[in-house]
mmCIF file of C-alpha atoms and ligand atoms in Angstrom:
data_model
loop_
_atom_site.group_PDB
_atom_site.id
_atom_site.type_symbol
_atom_site.label_atom_id
_atom_site.label_comp_id
_atom_site.label_asym_id
_atom_site.label_seq_id
_atom_site.Cartn_x
_atom_site.Cartn_y
_atom_site.Cartn_z
ATOM 1 C CA MET D 1 -8.960 -18.437 -8.869
ATOM 2 C CA ILE D 2 -10.287 -15.016 -7.848
ATOM 3 C CA ASN D 3 -14.360 -14.953 -9.003
ATOM 4 C CA VAL D 4 -14.118 -11.939 -10.897
ATOM 5 C CA GLY D 5 -17.836 -12.308 -11.423
ATOM 6 C CA LYS D 6 -18.186 -12.333 -7.720
ATOM 7 C CA ILE D 7 -16.412 -9.004 -7.144
ATOM 8 C CA LYS D 8 -18.615 -7.076 -9.714
ATOM 9 C CA SER D 9 -22.075 -8.488 -8.106
ATOM 10 C CA THR D 10 -21.114 -7.731 -4.243
ATOM 11 C CA ILE D 11 -18.709 -4.453 -4.761
ATOM 12 C CA GLU D 12 -20.416 -1.400 -3.233
ATOM 13 C CA THR D 13 -18.122 1.313 -4.524
ATOM 14 C CA GLU D 14 -19.715 4.027 -6.948
ATOM 15 C CA LEU D 15 -16.233 4.020 -8.715
ATOM 16 C CA VAL D 16 -13.239 2.452 -7.833
ATOM 17 C CA GLY D 17 -13.045 -1.702 -9.066
ATOM 18 C CA LYS D 18 -16.419 -0.998 -11.053
ATOM 19 C CA GLU D 19 -13.837 -1.349 -14.391
ATOM 20 C CA ILE D 20 -11.464 -4.543 -13.426
ATOM 21 C CA ARG D 21 -9.689 -6.032 -15.864
ATOM 22 C CA TYR D 22 -7.828 -9.958 -14.556
ATOM 23 C CA PHE D 23 -4.792 -11.387 -15.390
ATOM 24 C CA GLN D 24 -4.039 -15.069 -14.162
ATOM 25 C CA MET D 25 -0.243 -14.019 -14.675
ATOM 26 C CA LEU D 26 1.296 -10.639 -15.286
ATOM 27 C CA SER D 27 4.779 -8.809 -15.361
ATOM 28 C CA SER D 28 3.350 -6.296 -12.283
ATOM 29 C CA THR D 29 -0.086 -4.517 -12.124
ATOM 30 C CA ASN D 30 1.284 -1.224 -11.417
ATOM 31 C CA THR D 31 2.806 -1.669 -15.123
ATOM 32 C CA VAL D 32 -0.356 -2.966 -16.448
ATOM 33 C CA ALA D 33 -1.717 -0.044 -15.230
ATOM 34 C CA LYS D 34 0.213 2.512 -16.430
ATOM 35 C CA ASP D 35 -0.066 1.268 -19.551
ATOM 36 C CA TYR D 36 -4.136 0.874 -19.413
ATOM 37 C CA ALA D 37 -3.658 4.658 -18.504
ATOM 38 C CA GLY D 38 -2.049 5.281 -21.071
ATOM 39 C CA LYS D 39 -4.920 3.615 -22.884
ATOM 40 C CA ARG D 40 -7.604 5.921 -21.313
ATOM 41 C CA ALA D 41 -8.715 3.477 -19.145
ATOM 42 C CA LYS D 42 -11.974 4.910 -16.789
ATOM 43 C CA ASP D 43 -11.310 6.613 -13.046
ATOM 44 C CA GLY D 44 -11.222 3.662 -10.397
ATOM 45 C CA THR D 45 -10.147 1.128 -13.111
ATOM 46 C CA VAL D 46 -8.730 -1.534 -11.197
ATOM 47 C CA VAL D 47 -6.067 -4.634 -12.546
ATOM 48 C CA VAL D 48 -6.077 -7.674 -10.646
ATOM 49 C CA ALA D 49 -3.552 -10.417 -11.055
ATOM 50 C CA GLU D 50 -2.924 -14.034 -9.520
ATOM 51 C CA ILE D 51 0.747 -14.128 -9.669
ATOM 52 C CA GLN D 52 2.943 -11.530 -10.684
ATOM 53 C CA THR D 53 6.652 -12.156 -12.746
ATOM 54 C CA GLN D 54 7.909 -8.988 -11.446
ATOM 55 C CA GLY D 55 6.098 -7.151 -9.195
ATOM 56 C CA ARG D 56 8.257 -4.062 -8.040
ATOM 57 C CA GLY D 57 8.340 -2.631 -4.484
ATOM 58 C CA ARG D 58 10.331 0.813 -4.266
ATOM 59 C CA LEU D 59 13.581 1.342 -6.425
ATOM 60 C CA ASN D 60 12.389 -1.320 -8.425
ATOM 61 C CA ARG D 61 13.041 -3.612 -4.803
ATOM 62 C CA PRO D 62 11.256 -7.342 -6.350
ATOM 63 C CA TRP D 63 7.712 -7.450 -4.376
ATOM 64 C CA ILE D 64 7.414 -11.579 -4.308
ATOM 65 C CA SER D 65 3.952 -12.160 -5.628
ATOM 66 C CA PRO D 66 2.642 -16.348 -5.603
ATOM 67 C CA LYS D 67 -0.834 -17.289 -6.417
ATOM 68 C CA GLY D 68 -3.042 -16.955 -3.207
ATOM 69 C CA GLY D 69 -2.009 -13.252 -2.999
ATOM 70 C CA VAL D 70 -3.753 -10.160 -3.748
ATOM 71 C CA TRP D 71 -2.076 -8.339 -5.698
ATOM 72 C CA LEU D 72 -4.133 -4.939 -7.291
ATOM 73 C CA SER D 73 -3.764 -1.192 -8.866
ATOM 74 C CA VAL D 74 -6.432 0.966 -8.872
ATOM 75 C CA ILE D 75 -5.763 3.655 -11.327
ATOM 76 C CA LEU D 76 -7.054 7.561 -10.194
ATOM 77 C CA ARG D 77 -7.951 9.928 -13.219
ATOM 78 C CA THR D 78 -8.638 12.839 -10.515
ATOM 79 C CA LYS D 79 -5.645 15.735 -11.179
ATOM 80 C CA LEU D 80 -3.726 15.317 -8.407
ATOM 81 C CA ALA D 81 0.250 16.390 -9.181
ATOM 82 C CA ALA D 82 2.621 14.004 -8.618
ATOM 83 C CA GLU D 83 3.881 15.700 -5.038
ATOM 84 C CA GLU D 84 0.357 13.981 -3.724
ATOM 85 C CA ALA D 85 1.568 10.592 -4.307
ATOM 86 C CA PRO D 86 3.118 9.845 -0.628
ATOM 87 C CA LYS D 87 -0.567 10.915 0.939
ATOM 88 C CA ILE D 88 -2.425 8.517 -1.305
ATOM 89 C CA THR D 89 0.327 5.431 -0.042
ATOM 90 C CA LEU D 90 -0.645 6.716 3.112
ATOM 91 C CA ILE D 91 -4.579 6.980 2.754
ATOM 92 C CA ALA D 92 -4.459 3.226 1.177
ATOM 93 C CA SER D 93 -2.580 1.529 3.778
ATOM 94 C CA VAL D 94 -5.320 3.277 6.321
ATOM 95 C CA ALA D 95 -7.879 1.487 4.073
ATOM 96 C CA VAL D 96 -5.901 -1.836 3.967
ATOM 97 C CA ALA D 97 -5.778 -1.266 8.027
ATOM 98 C CA ARG D 98 -9.798 -0.749 8.345
ATOM 99 C CA THR D 99 -10.359 -3.876 6.000
ATOM 100 C CA LEU D 100 -8.352 -5.826 8.336
ATOM 101 C CA HIS D 101 -9.832 -4.551 10.947
ATOM 102 C CA ARG D 102 -13.526 -4.806 9.644
ATOM 103 C CA LEU D 103 -13.361 -8.487 8.489
ATOM 104 C CA TRP D 104 -11.181 -10.338 10.744
ATOM 105 C CA ASN D 105 -10.753 -7.762 13.917
ATOM 106 C CA LEU D 106 -7.009 -7.473 13.338
ATOM 107 C CA LYS D 107 -5.080 -4.448 14.959
ATOM 108 C CA SER D 108 -2.640 -2.838 11.719
ATOM 109 C CA GLU D 109 0.818 -1.318 12.766
ATOM 110 C CA VAL D 110 1.875 0.785 9.877
ATOM 111 C CA LYS D 111 5.483 2.099 9.128
ATOM 112 C CA TRP D 112 6.553 4.704 7.599
ATOM 113 C CA PRO D 113 6.396 5.421 4.326
ATOM 114 C CA ASN D 114 4.593 1.838 3.301
ATOM 115 C CA ASP D 115 4.311 -0.935 4.793
ATOM 116 C CA VAL D 116 1.302 -2.598 7.016
ATOM 117 C CA LEU D 117 2.333 -5.302 9.752
ATOM 118 C CA ILE D 118 0.621 -7.540 11.960
ATOM 119 C CA GLY D 119 2.255 -8.488 14.989
ATOM 120 C CA GLY D 120 5.277 -6.479 13.324
ATOM 121 C CA LYS D 121 5.377 -7.859 10.285
ATOM 122 C CA LYS D 122 4.625 -6.919 6.886
ATOM 123 C CA ILE D 123 1.599 -8.630 5.776
ATOM 124 C CA CYS D 124 0.740 -5.248 2.513
ATOM 125 C CA GLY D 125 2.753 -3.221 0.862
ATOM 126 C CA ILE D 126 2.254 0.251 -1.304
ATOM 127 C CA LEU D 127 3.453 1.520 -4.015
ATOM 128 C CA THR D 128 1.700 4.637 -5.450
ATOM 129 C CA GLU D 129 3.247 6.008 -9.046
ATOM 130 C CA ALA D 130 2.171 8.442 -11.286
ATOM 131 C CA SER D 131 1.505 7.768 -14.916
ATOM 132 C CA ILE D 132 2.964 10.889 -17.338
ATOM 133 C CA ALA D 133 2.065 11.547 -20.369
ATOM 134 C CA GLY D 134 4.378 14.535 -22.028
ATOM 135 C CA LYS D 135 5.030 16.535 -18.890
ATOM 136 C CA HIS D 136 1.431 15.748 -17.348
ATOM 137 C CA VAL D 137 0.707 13.658 -14.948
ATOM 138 C CA ASN D 138 -1.985 11.652 -16.524
ATOM 139 C CA ALA D 139 -2.766 9.124 -13.514
ATOM 140 C CA ILE D 140 -1.889 7.755 -10.252
ATOM 141 C CA ILE D 141 -1.367 4.048 -9.597
ATOM 142 C CA VAL D 142 -2.120 2.463 -6.609
ATOM 143 C CA GLY D 143 -0.258 -0.326 -6.513
ATOM 144 C CA ILE D 144 -1.531 -2.989 -3.191
ATOM 145 C CA GLY D 145 -0.580 -6.379 -2.687
ATOM 146 C CA ILE D 146 -1.551 -8.382 0.120
ATOM 147 C CA ASN D 147 -0.160 -11.190 1.541
ATOM 148 C CA ALA D 148 -3.519 -13.348 1.546
ATOM 149 C CA ASN D 149 -3.893 -17.389 1.140
ATOM 150 C CA PHE D 150 -0.166 -18.481 1.232
ATOM 151 C CA ASP D 151 2.434 -19.923 2.863
ATOM 152 C CA LEU D 152 5.848 -18.332 4.282
ATOM 153 C CA GLU D 153 7.500 -21.206 2.554
ATOM 154 C CA ASP D 154 6.065 -19.866 -0.506
ATOM 155 C CA LEU D 155 8.757 -16.446 -0.352
ATOM 156 C CA PRO D 156 12.257 -16.619 -0.304
ATOM 157 C CA TYR D 157 13.877 -17.509 3.179
ATOM 158 C CA ASP D 158 15.421 -13.819 3.781
ATOM 159 C CA LEU D 159 11.562 -12.679 4.316
ATOM 160 C CA TRP D 160 10.618 -15.270 6.596
ATOM 161 C CA LYS D 161 11.502 -13.640 9.698
ATOM 162 C CA SER D 162 9.990 -10.320 8.841
ATOM 163 C CA THR D 163 6.639 -11.563 6.644
ATOM 164 C CA THR D 164 3.440 -12.835 7.697
ATOM 165 C CA THR D 165 0.449 -13.966 5.668
ATOM 166 C CA LEU D 166 -3.449 -13.702 6.092
ATOM 167 C CA LYS D 167 -3.718 -17.530 5.979
ATOM 168 C CA GLU D 168 -0.929 -17.487 8.683
ATOM 169 C CA VAL D 169 -2.448 -15.086 10.883
ATOM 170 C CA ILE D 170 -6.186 -16.528 10.999
ATOM 171 C CA GLY D 171 -5.444 -19.904 10.362
ATOM 172 C CA LYS D 172 -7.068 -20.249 7.201
ATOM 173 C CA HIS D 173 -7.826 -19.143 3.695
ATOM 174 C CA VAL D 174 -9.536 -15.843 3.148
ATOM 175 C CA ASN D 175 -11.989 -14.808 1.401
ATOM 176 C CA ARG D 176 -10.466 -13.167 -1.390
ATOM 177 C CA GLU D 177 -13.044 -11.337 -3.287
ATOM 178 C CA GLU D 178 -14.802 -10.611 0.125
ATOM 179 C CA LEU D 179 -11.224 -8.834 0.738
ATOM 180 C CA ILE D 180 -11.450 -7.059 -2.535
ATOM 181 C CA CYS D 181 -14.685 -5.628 -2.294
ATOM 182 C CA VAL D 182 -14.385 -4.861 0.715
ATOM 183 C CA LEU D 183 -10.937 -3.150 0.332
ATOM 184 C CA LEU D 184 -11.748 -1.206 -2.515
ATOM 185 C CA LYS D 185 -15.294 0.474 -0.603
ATOM 186 C CA GLU D 186 -12.642 1.299 1.980
ATOM 187 C CA PHE D 187 -10.153 2.881 -0.399
ATOM 188 C CA GLU D 188 -12.540 4.847 -1.992
ATOM 189 C CA GLU D 189 -14.099 6.280 0.735
ATOM 190 C CA CYS D 190 -10.608 7.149 2.203
ATOM 191 C CA PHE D 191 -10.396 8.792 -0.866
ATOM 192 C CA GLU D 192 -12.906 10.754 -0.879
ATOM 193 C CA LEU D 193 -12.489 12.339 2.313
ATOM 194 C CA PHE D 194 -9.302 13.283 0.231
ATOM 195 C CA LYS D 195 -10.801 15.070 -2.035
ATOM 196 C CA GLU D 196 -12.362 16.864 0.846
ATOM 197 C CA ARG D 197 -9.880 18.158 2.154
ATOM 198 C CA LYS D 198 -10.403 16.060 4.570
ATOM 199 C CA ILE D 199 -6.784 14.554 5.199
ATOM 200 C CA GLY D 200 -6.439 15.149 8.940
ATOM 201 C CA ARG D 201 -8.567 12.350 10.212
ATOM 202 C CA LEU D 202 -7.017 9.718 7.969
ATOM 203 C CA LEU D 203 -3.281 10.988 9.046
ATOM 204 C CA ASP D 204 -4.319 10.838 12.681
ATOM 205 C CA GLU D 205 -5.707 7.429 12.202
ATOM 206 C CA TRP D 206 -2.426 6.528 10.765
ATOM 207 C CA ARG D 207 -0.522 8.220 13.189
ATOM 208 C CA GLU D 208 -2.725 5.812 16.144
ATOM 209 C CA MET D 209 -1.109 2.900 14.692
ATOM 210 C CA ALA D 210 2.275 4.185 13.873
ATOM 211 C CA CYS D 211 4.548 1.843 16.367
ATOM 212 C CA PHE D 212 7.620 3.709 15.359
ATOM 213 C CA LEU D 213 6.754 7.098 16.398
ATOM 214 C CA GLY D 214 8.930 8.182 19.328
ATOM 215 C CA LYS D 215 11.261 5.728 19.234
ATOM 216 C CA ARG D 216 14.656 5.332 18.125
ATOM 217 C CA ILE D 217 15.455 5.191 14.243
ATOM 218 C CA GLU D 218 17.544 4.837 11.820
ATOM 219 C CA VAL D 219 16.400 6.211 7.924
ATOM 220 C CA LYS D 220 18.003 5.053 4.854
ATOM 221 C CA SER D 221 17.443 7.410 1.971
ATOM 222 C CA PHE D 222 18.484 7.662 -1.229
ATOM 223 C CA ARG D 223 22.181 9.722 -0.637
ATOM 224 C CA GLU D 224 22.207 9.702 3.583
ATOM 225 C CA ASN D 225 21.682 7.787 6.278
ATOM 226 C CA TRP D 226 20.338 9.786 9.211
ATOM 227 C CA ALA D 227 19.421 8.413 12.869
ATOM 228 C CA GLY D 228 17.477 9.985 15.312
ATOM 229 C CA LYS D 229 13.630 10.406 16.804
ATOM 230 C CA ALA D 230 10.464 9.377 14.868
ATOM 231 C CA ILE D 231 8.561 12.825 15.948
ATOM 232 C CA ASP D 232 5.632 13.067 13.104
ATOM 233 C CA ILE D 233 4.296 13.089 9.547
ATOM 234 C CA ASP D 234 3.342 16.307 8.357
ATOM 235 C CA GLU D 235 0.130 16.751 6.520
ATOM 236 C CA SER D 236 2.188 15.874 2.606
ATOM 237 C CA GLY D 237 3.274 12.180 4.178
ATOM 238 C CA ALA D 238 6.540 12.962 5.027
ATOM 239 C CA LEU D 239 8.088 11.830 7.982
ATOM 240 C CA ILE D 240 10.100 14.605 10.787
ATOM 241 C CA VAL D 241 12.843 12.818 12.615
ATOM 242 C CA GLU D 242 14.656 14.693 15.519
ATOM 243 C CA LEU D 243 18.336 14.169 14.656
ATOM 244 C CA ASP D 244 21.167 13.753 17.920
ATOM 245 C CA ASN D 245 22.056 17.552 17.577
ATOM 246 C CA GLY D 246 17.867 18.360 17.961
ATOM 247 C CA GLU D 247 17.824 19.277 14.054
ATOM 248 C CA ARG D 248 14.562 18.324 12.627
ATOM 249 C CA LYS D 249 14.693 16.847 9.296
ATOM 250 C CA ARG D 250 11.764 16.783 6.847
ATOM 251 C CA VAL D 251 12.031 13.277 5.300
ATOM 252 C CA LEU D 252 10.418 12.528 2.163
ATOM 253 C CA SER D 253 11.369 9.090 0.931
ATOM 254 C CA GLY D 254 13.707 6.387 2.559
ATOM 255 C CA ASP D 255 13.335 3.044 4.796
ATOM 256 C CA VAL D 256 12.691 2.840 8.538
ATOM 257 C CA THR D 257 14.483 0.680 10.841
ATOM 258 C CA VAL D 258 13.610 0.572 14.491
ATOM 259 C CA ARG D 259 16.744 0.946 16.994
ATOM 260 C CA GLU D 260 14.278 0.355 20.355
ATOM 261 C CA ILE D 261 11.803 -1.583 20.885
HETATM 262 C C1 LIG T 1 6.677 -2.306 -1.293
HETATM 263 O O1 LIG T 1 8.307 -1.916 -1.695
HETATM 264 O O2 LIG T 1 6.725 -2.713 0.029
HETATM 265 C C2 LIG T 1 5.740 -1.817 -2.268
HETATM 266 C C3 LIG T 1 4.864 -3.208 -2.543
HETATM 267 C C4 LIG T 1 4.075 -2.786 -3.627
HETATM 268 C C5 LIG T 1 3.579 -4.728 -4.384
HETATM 269 C C6 LIG T 1 2.197 -4.067 -5.298
HETATM 270 S S1 LIG T 1 1.506 -5.863 -6.101
HETATM 271 C C7 LIG T 1 0.451 -4.866 -6.522
HETATM 272 C C8 LIG T 1 1.509 -3.734 -6.843
HETATM 273 N N1 LIG T 1 1.983 -3.967 -8.374
HETATM 274 C C9 LIG T 1 3.428 -4.320 -8.062
HETATM 275 O O3 LIG T 1 4.743 -4.691 -8.866
HETATM 276 N N2 LIG T 1 3.692 -3.594 -7.224
HETATM 277 C C10 LIG T 1 2.543 -3.420 -6.047
HETATM 278 P P1 LIG T 1 9.281 -1.372 -0.415
HETATM 279 O O4 LIG T 1 8.618 -0.781 0.266
HETATM 280 O O5 LIG T 1 10.383 -1.066 -1.405
HETATM 281 O O6 LIG T 1 8.971 -3.277 0.068
HETATM 282 C C11 LIG T 1 10.085 -4.268 -0.745
HETATM 283 C C12 LIG T 1 10.325 -5.204 0.213
HETATM 284 O O7 LIG T 1 9.609 -6.071 0.766
HETATM 285 C C13 LIG T 1 11.323 -6.412 -0.939
HETATM 286 O O8 LIG T 1 12.802 -5.742 -1.277
HETATM 287 C C14 LIG T 1 11.561 -7.529 -0.229
HETATM 288 O O9 LIG T 1 12.513 -7.058 1.390
HETATM 289 C C15 LIG T 1 10.222 -7.222 0.978
HETATM 290 N N3 LIG T 1 9.646 -8.155 -0.077
HETATM 291 C C16 LIG T 1 9.491 -8.678 -1.171
HETATM 292 N N4 LIG T 1 8.037 -9.403 -1.520
HETATM 293 C C17 LIG T 1 7.194 -9.157 -0.366
HETATM 294 C C18 LIG T 1 6.225 -10.144 0.320
HETATM 295 N N5 LIG T 1 4.984 -10.460 -0.367
HETATM 296 N N6 LIG T 1 5.724 -9.920 1.746
HETATM 297 C C19 LIG T 1 6.184 -9.166 2.271
HETATM 298 N N7 LIG T 1 7.543 -8.592 1.968
HETATM 299 C C20 LIG T 1 7.846 -8.570 0.403
#
């Protein structure tokens, strides 16, 4: 079990995680966080769960969330437009990578738009959503899922090849309270840089970890598919792909598959 008292007594943040809502089981921390956001939850409130029964990825894809993982969502009340959400996802991936490095000296890779990988395998997924009230963004919800203390056997077989967990990488259980404290601190620091319009530094850090940049990729988007070379990400978090005819495409959402290792 995650010991919330231990997190509260050791966390070093100003705002993020000062208020924690803990559940042994819920549908999705993002769904519950949205609900709290509609009920005036404080800025920086974090929803944490031991198990999610309907954990979500993008396009409502299932995020399998067994016991032992770190499944949490941060409620951000800073005034942001919904278009800023992709940038927040990039910031959160940098925060996750910094955390894994600081705690266990692990070297992460990132895959656009929302994956953190270790040794080419997904260890973390991020889902940033806007909570809308009427015509306005009421809050931004940043959902972070880290495969921590469980075995691959706890996930469906079709994920085993592409996925890893901290337990597998490090060879033992990790201290999840420590992981959450450091993650929220790193996230708060990265988000501060974003608010100070110093996102350039974070994007550079992200680019250094982006193993797919410069490689041949396929992008499956909502309506279309493209093949080409992954060139860069721009200031808004969009992926720039150079198609075979030389045209440069700015992709706002989609899934990337690397075709050249
Ligand atoms: C993501 O979506 O990677 C975002 C996942 C966000 C999860 C967090 S947990 C806390 C918060 N509450 C939520 O309900 N969600 C957030 P996407 O890029 O669409 O990837 C989804 C795909 O990842 C699935 O279709 C599976 O193929 C794969 N997948 C599912 N569970 C996984 C797991 N535990 N580890 C690795 N891959 C997984």
